[in-house]
Coordinates of C-alpha atoms in Angstrom, one line a residue:
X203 CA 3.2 4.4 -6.0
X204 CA 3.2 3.5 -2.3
X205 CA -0.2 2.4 -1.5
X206 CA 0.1 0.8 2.4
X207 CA -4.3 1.0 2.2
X208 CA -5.8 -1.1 -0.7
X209 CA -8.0 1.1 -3.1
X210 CA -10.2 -1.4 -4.4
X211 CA -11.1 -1.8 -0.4
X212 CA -11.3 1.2 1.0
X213 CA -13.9 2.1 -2.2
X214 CA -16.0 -1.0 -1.0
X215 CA -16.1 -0.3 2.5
X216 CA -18.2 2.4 2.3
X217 CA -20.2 2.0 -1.6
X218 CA -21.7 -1.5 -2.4
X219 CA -20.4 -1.4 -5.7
X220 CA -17.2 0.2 -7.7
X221 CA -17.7 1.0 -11.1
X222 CA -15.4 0.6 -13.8
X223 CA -15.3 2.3 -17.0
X224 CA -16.1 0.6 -20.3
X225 CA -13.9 0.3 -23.8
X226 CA -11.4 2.9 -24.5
X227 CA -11.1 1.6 -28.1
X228 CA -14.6 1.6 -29.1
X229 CA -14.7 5.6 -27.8
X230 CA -11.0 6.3 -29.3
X231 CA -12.8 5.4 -33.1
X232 CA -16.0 6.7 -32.3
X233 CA -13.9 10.1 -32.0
X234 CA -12.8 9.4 -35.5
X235 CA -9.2 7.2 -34.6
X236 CA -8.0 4.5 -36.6
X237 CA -7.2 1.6 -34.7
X238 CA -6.4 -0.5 -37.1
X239 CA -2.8 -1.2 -35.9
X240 CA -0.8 -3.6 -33.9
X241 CA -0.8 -1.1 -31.2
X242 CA -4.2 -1.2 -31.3
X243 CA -5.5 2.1 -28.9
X244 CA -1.7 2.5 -28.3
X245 CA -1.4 4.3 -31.9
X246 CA -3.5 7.4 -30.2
X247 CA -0.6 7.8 -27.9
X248 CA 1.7 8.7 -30.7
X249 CA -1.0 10.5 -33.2
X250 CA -3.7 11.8 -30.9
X251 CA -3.2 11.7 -26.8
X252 CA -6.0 14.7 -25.7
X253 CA -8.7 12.1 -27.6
X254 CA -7.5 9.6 -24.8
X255 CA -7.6 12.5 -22.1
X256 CA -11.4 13.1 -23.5
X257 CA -12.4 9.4 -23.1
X258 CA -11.3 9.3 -19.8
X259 CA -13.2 12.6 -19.0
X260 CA -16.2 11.6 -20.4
X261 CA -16.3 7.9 -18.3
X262 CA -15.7 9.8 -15.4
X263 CA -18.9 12.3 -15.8
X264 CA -20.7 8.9 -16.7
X265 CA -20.1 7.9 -13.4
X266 CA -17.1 5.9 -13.2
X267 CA -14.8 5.4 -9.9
X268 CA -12.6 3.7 -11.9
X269 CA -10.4 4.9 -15.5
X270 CA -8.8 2.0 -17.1
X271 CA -5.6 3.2 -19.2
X272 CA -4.2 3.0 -22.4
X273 CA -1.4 0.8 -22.0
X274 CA -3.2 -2.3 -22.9
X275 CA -1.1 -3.1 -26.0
X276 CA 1.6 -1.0 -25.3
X277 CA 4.9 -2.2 -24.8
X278 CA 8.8 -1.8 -25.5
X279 CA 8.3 -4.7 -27.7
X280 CA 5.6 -3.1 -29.6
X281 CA 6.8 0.1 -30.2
X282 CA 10.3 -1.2 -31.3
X283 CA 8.3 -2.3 -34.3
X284 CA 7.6 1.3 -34.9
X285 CA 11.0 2.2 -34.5
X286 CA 10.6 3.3 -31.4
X287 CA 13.7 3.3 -28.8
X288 CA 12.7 1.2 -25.5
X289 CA 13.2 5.6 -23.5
X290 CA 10.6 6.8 -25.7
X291 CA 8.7 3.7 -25.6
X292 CA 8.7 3.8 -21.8
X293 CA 7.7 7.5 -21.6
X294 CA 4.8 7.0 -23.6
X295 CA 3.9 4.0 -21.6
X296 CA 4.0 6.7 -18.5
X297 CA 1.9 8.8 -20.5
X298 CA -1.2 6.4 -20.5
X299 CA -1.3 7.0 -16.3
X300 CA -0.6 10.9 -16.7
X301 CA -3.4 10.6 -19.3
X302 CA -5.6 9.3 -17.0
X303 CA -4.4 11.0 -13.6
X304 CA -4.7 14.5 -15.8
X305 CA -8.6 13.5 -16.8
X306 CA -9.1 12.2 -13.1
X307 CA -7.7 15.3 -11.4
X308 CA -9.6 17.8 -13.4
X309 CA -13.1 16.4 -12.8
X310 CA -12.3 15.9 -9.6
X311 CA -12.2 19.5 -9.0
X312 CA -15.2 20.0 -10.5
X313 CA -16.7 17.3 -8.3
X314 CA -18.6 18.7 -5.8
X315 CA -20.4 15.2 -4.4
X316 CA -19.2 14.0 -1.4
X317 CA -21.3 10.8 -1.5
X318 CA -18.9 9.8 -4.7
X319 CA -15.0 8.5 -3.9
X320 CA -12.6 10.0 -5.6
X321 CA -11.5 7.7 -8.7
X322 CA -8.8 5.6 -9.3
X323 CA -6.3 5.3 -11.7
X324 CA -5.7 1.8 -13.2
X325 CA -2.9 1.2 -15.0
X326 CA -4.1 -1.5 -17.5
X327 CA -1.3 -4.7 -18.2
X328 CA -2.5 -6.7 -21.2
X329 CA -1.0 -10.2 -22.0
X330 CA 1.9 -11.1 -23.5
X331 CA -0.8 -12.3 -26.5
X332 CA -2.2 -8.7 -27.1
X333 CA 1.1 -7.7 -28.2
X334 CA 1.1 -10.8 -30.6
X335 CA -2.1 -8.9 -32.1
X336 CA -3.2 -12.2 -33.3
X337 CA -5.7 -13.0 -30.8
X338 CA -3.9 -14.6 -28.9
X339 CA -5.2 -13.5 -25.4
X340 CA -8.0 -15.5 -26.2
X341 CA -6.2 -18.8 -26.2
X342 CA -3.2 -18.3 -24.0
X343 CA -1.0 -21.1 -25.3
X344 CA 2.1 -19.0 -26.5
X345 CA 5.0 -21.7 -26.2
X346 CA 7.1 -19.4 -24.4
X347 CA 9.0 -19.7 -20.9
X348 CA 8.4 -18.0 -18.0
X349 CA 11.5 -16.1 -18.2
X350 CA 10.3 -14.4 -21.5
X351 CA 7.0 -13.6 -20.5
X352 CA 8.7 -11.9 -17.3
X353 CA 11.2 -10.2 -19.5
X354 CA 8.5 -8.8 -21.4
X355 CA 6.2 -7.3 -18.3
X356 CA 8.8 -5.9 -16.2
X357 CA 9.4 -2.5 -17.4
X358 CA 6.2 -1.9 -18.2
X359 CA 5.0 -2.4 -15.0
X360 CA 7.6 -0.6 -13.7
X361 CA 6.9 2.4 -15.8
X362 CA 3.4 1.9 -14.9
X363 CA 4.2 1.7 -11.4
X364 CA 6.5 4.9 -11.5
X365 CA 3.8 7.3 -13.2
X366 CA 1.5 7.2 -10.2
X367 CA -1.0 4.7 -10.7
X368 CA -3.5 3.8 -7.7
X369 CA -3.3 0.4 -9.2
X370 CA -2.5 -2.5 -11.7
X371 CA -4.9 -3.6 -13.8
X372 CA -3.5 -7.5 -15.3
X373 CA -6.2 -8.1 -17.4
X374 CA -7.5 -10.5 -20.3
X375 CA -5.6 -12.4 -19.0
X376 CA -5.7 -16.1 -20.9
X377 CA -3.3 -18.3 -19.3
X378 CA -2.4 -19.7 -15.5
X379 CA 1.4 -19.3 -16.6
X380 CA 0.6 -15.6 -17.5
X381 CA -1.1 -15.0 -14.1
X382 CA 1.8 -16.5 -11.9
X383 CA 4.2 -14.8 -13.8
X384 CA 2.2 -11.3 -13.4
X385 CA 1.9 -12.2 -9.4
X386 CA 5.8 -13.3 -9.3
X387 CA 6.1 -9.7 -10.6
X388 CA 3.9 -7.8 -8.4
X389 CA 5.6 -9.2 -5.3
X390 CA 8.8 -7.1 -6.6
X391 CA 6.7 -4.0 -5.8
X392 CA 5.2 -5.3 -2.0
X393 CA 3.5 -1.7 -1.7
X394 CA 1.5 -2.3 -4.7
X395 CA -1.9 -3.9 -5.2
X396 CA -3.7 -5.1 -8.4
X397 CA -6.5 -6.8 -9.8
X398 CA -6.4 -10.1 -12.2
X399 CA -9.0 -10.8 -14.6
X400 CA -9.2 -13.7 -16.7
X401 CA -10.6 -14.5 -20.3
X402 CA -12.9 -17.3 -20.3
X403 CA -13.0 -20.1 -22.9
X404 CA -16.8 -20.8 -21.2
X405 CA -18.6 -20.0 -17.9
X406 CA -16.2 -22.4 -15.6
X407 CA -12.4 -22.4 -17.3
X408 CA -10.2 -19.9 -18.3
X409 CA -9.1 -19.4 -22.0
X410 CA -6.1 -22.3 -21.4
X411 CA -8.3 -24.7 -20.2
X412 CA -7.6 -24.4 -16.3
X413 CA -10.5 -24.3 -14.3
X414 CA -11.4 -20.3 -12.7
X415 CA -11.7 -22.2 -9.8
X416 CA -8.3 -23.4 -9.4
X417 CA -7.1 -19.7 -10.6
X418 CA -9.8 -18.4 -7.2
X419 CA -8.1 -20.5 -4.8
X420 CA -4.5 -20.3 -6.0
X421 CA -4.5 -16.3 -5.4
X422 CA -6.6 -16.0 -3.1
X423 CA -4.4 -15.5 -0.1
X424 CA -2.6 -13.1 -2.2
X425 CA -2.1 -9.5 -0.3
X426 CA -1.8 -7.1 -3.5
X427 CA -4.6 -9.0 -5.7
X428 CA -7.2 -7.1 -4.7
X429 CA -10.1 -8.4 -6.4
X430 CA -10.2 -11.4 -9.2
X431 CA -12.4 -11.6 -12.1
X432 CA -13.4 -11.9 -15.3
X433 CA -13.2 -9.1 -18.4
X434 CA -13.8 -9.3 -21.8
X435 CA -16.3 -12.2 -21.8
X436 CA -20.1 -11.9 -23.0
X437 CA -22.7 -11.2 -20.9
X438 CA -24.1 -15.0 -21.2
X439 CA -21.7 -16.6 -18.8
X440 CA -20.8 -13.4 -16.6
X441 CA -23.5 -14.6 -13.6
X442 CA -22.4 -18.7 -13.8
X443 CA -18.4 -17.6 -13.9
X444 CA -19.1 -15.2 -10.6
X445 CA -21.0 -18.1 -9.2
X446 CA -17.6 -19.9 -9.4
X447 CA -15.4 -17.5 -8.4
X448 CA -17.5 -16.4 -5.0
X449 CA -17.7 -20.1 -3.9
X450 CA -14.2 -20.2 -4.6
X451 CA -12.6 -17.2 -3.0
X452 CA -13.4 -14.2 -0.2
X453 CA -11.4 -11.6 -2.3
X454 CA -13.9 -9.0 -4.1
X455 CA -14.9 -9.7 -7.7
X456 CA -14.9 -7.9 -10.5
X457 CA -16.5 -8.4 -14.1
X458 CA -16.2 -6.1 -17.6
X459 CA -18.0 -7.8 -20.3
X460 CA -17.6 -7.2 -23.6
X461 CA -20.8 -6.5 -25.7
X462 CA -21.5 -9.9 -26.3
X463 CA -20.5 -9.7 -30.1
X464 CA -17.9 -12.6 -31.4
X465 CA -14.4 -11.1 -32.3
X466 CA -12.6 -11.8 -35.5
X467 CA -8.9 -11.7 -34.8
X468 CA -8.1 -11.9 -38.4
X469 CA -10.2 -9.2 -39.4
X470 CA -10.0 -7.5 -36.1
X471 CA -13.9 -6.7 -36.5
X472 CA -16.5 -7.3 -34.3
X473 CA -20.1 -9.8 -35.5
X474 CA -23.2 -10.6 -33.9
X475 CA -26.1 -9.1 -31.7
X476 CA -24.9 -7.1 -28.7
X477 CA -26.4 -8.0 -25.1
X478 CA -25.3 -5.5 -23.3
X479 CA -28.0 -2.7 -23.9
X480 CA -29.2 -3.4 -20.3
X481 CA -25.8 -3.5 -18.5
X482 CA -27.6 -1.5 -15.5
X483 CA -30.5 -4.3 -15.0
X484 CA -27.2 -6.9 -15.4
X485 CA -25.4 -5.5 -13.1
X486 CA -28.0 -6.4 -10.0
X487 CA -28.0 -9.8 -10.9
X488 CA -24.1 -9.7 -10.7
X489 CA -24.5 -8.4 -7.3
X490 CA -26.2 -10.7 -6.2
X491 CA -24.2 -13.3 -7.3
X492 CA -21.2 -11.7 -5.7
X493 CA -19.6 -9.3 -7.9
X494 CA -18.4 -6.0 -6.2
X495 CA -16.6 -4.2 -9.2
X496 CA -18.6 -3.6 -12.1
X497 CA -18.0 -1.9 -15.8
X498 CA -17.6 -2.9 -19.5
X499 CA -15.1 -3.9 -21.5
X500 CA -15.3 -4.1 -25.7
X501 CA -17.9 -2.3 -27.1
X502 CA -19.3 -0.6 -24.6
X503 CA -19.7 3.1 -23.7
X504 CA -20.5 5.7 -21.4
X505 CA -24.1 5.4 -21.8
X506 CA -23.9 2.0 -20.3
X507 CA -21.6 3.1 -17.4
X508 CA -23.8 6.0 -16.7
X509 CA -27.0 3.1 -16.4
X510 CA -25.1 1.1 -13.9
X511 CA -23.8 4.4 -12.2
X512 CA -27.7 5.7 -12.0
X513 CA -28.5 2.3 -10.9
X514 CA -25.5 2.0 -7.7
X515 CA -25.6 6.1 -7.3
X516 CA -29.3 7.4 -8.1
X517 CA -28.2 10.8 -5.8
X518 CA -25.3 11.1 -8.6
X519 CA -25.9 13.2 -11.4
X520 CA -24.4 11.5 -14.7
X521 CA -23.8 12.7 -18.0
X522 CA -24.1 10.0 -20.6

């Protein structure tokens, strides 16, 4: 991946908004997959891979610029558990981009818009806590060095990086260690851009404590981050936490909230009303608080990308 113009920027300069795509997992079960697994939607890689190919498809008639891939939860380390040696591991880590780039390339051809860009490929690197499955990308405090959390991203991202992705996606991301770490990594690959979200413990600190304004500032210089953000947070603090982040930093934002339900990590289920029926109606407010990069995380859907897609695009047609 040699990507000497940023894709996150050359998408803004000529749309107001980029839109994301929502949850994979949510779509993966709805198509009848069992995720309950420590690989989480990485189980569909071995047992079911066209279902993730469909996803994608359908996210990108909804109106996305923007496929997030499987490869949240998978890792060497994970699939070792399965008994899976770290070559086929690292092939089916490749496979989440080909996935993706196979679904993006396709509907591209059948694209015939030329008021729409062409979408991206993200190539999605969850925390070190995700492969914990234990929720611990929600808290961030792991107790590890940086040296092991290094060890534990680099092929991955290397893998990642190798399959074609447009770019990186370090997200959920829980702890200030984990994001230096991440950016330490990047700077291996100086051709290569990504985006870091962050999970919130509330609407002005991360999920370790430090405050998302210290995390705006301390990357903001940063050549390959090309925007910072939030995912995976409800809707009820999205608008304060960009309020933060856009008095903290020039980069563009991004924000993918969940549905606003409370997650279990015990039970791995999800409780509570959902609050993001309206995502579409959100999404100006987000605007106008400074967020350029817009979609859903947990629990969401293509119908809700196609409502902030009809709201940024009305000319594009959208299938929901």
């Amino acid at each position: 991946m040699k990507n000497k113009i940023n894709p996150i920027e050359a998408i803004l300069r000529g749309h107001s908004v980029m839109i994301l795509d929502g949850a994979l997992a949510t779509e993966l079960e709805s198509h009848g997959c069992d995720l309950d697994d420590p690989l989480w939607s990485a189980r569909v890689l071995l047992e079911n891979p066209e279902v993730i190919y469909q996803v994608h498809s359908d996210y990108f008639r909804a109106g996305a610029d923007c496929a997030i891939t499987a490869s949240y939860q998978a890792t060497v380390e994970g699939f070792a558990l399965r008994g899976i040696q770290e070559k086929e591991a690292l092939d089916l880590i490749r496979k989440t981009v080909l996935l993706a780039r196979k679904a993006r390339d396709e509907f591209w051809k059948e694209e015939y818009q030329t008021i729409r860009p062409k979408p991206l490929v993200a190539a999605s690197v969850g925390p070190y806590g995700a492969y914990l499955a234990d929720g611990s990308e929600y808290v961030g405090n792991y107790g590890v060095s940086d040296e092991t959390l290094a060890a534990f991203h680099r092929s991955r991202i290397s893998a990642l990086i190798e399959a074609g992705a447009d770019i990186l996606a370090f997200e959920t991301i829980p702890s200030l260690q984990e994001a230096k770490v991440l950016h330490s990594l990047l700077k291996e690959y100086p051709e290569v851009y990504a985006w870091l979200s962050f999970s919130l413990k509330n609407e002005k600190a991360i999920s370790d404590g430090t405050l998302l304004e210290e995390c705006a500032r301390l990357f903001g210089d940063s050549e390959q981050i090309a925007a910072i953000g939030i995912n995976c947070a409800p809707v009820s603090v999205i608008t304060e936490a960009i309020q933060v982040l856009r008095a903290n930093t020039h980069k563009p934002i991004i924000v993918y909230p969940n549905s606003g339900e409370s997650y279990n990590p015990e039970t791995k289920t999800w409780h509570g009303p959902e609050s993001c029926n309206r995502l579409d109606v959100k999404s100006e407010d987000w605007h106008h608080a400074g967020a350029n990069i817009i979609g859903g995380c947990c629990r969401t859907a293509p119908h809700h990308i196609a409502g902030i897609s009809r709201k940024w695009r009305p000319s594009v047609v959208t299938i929901s």
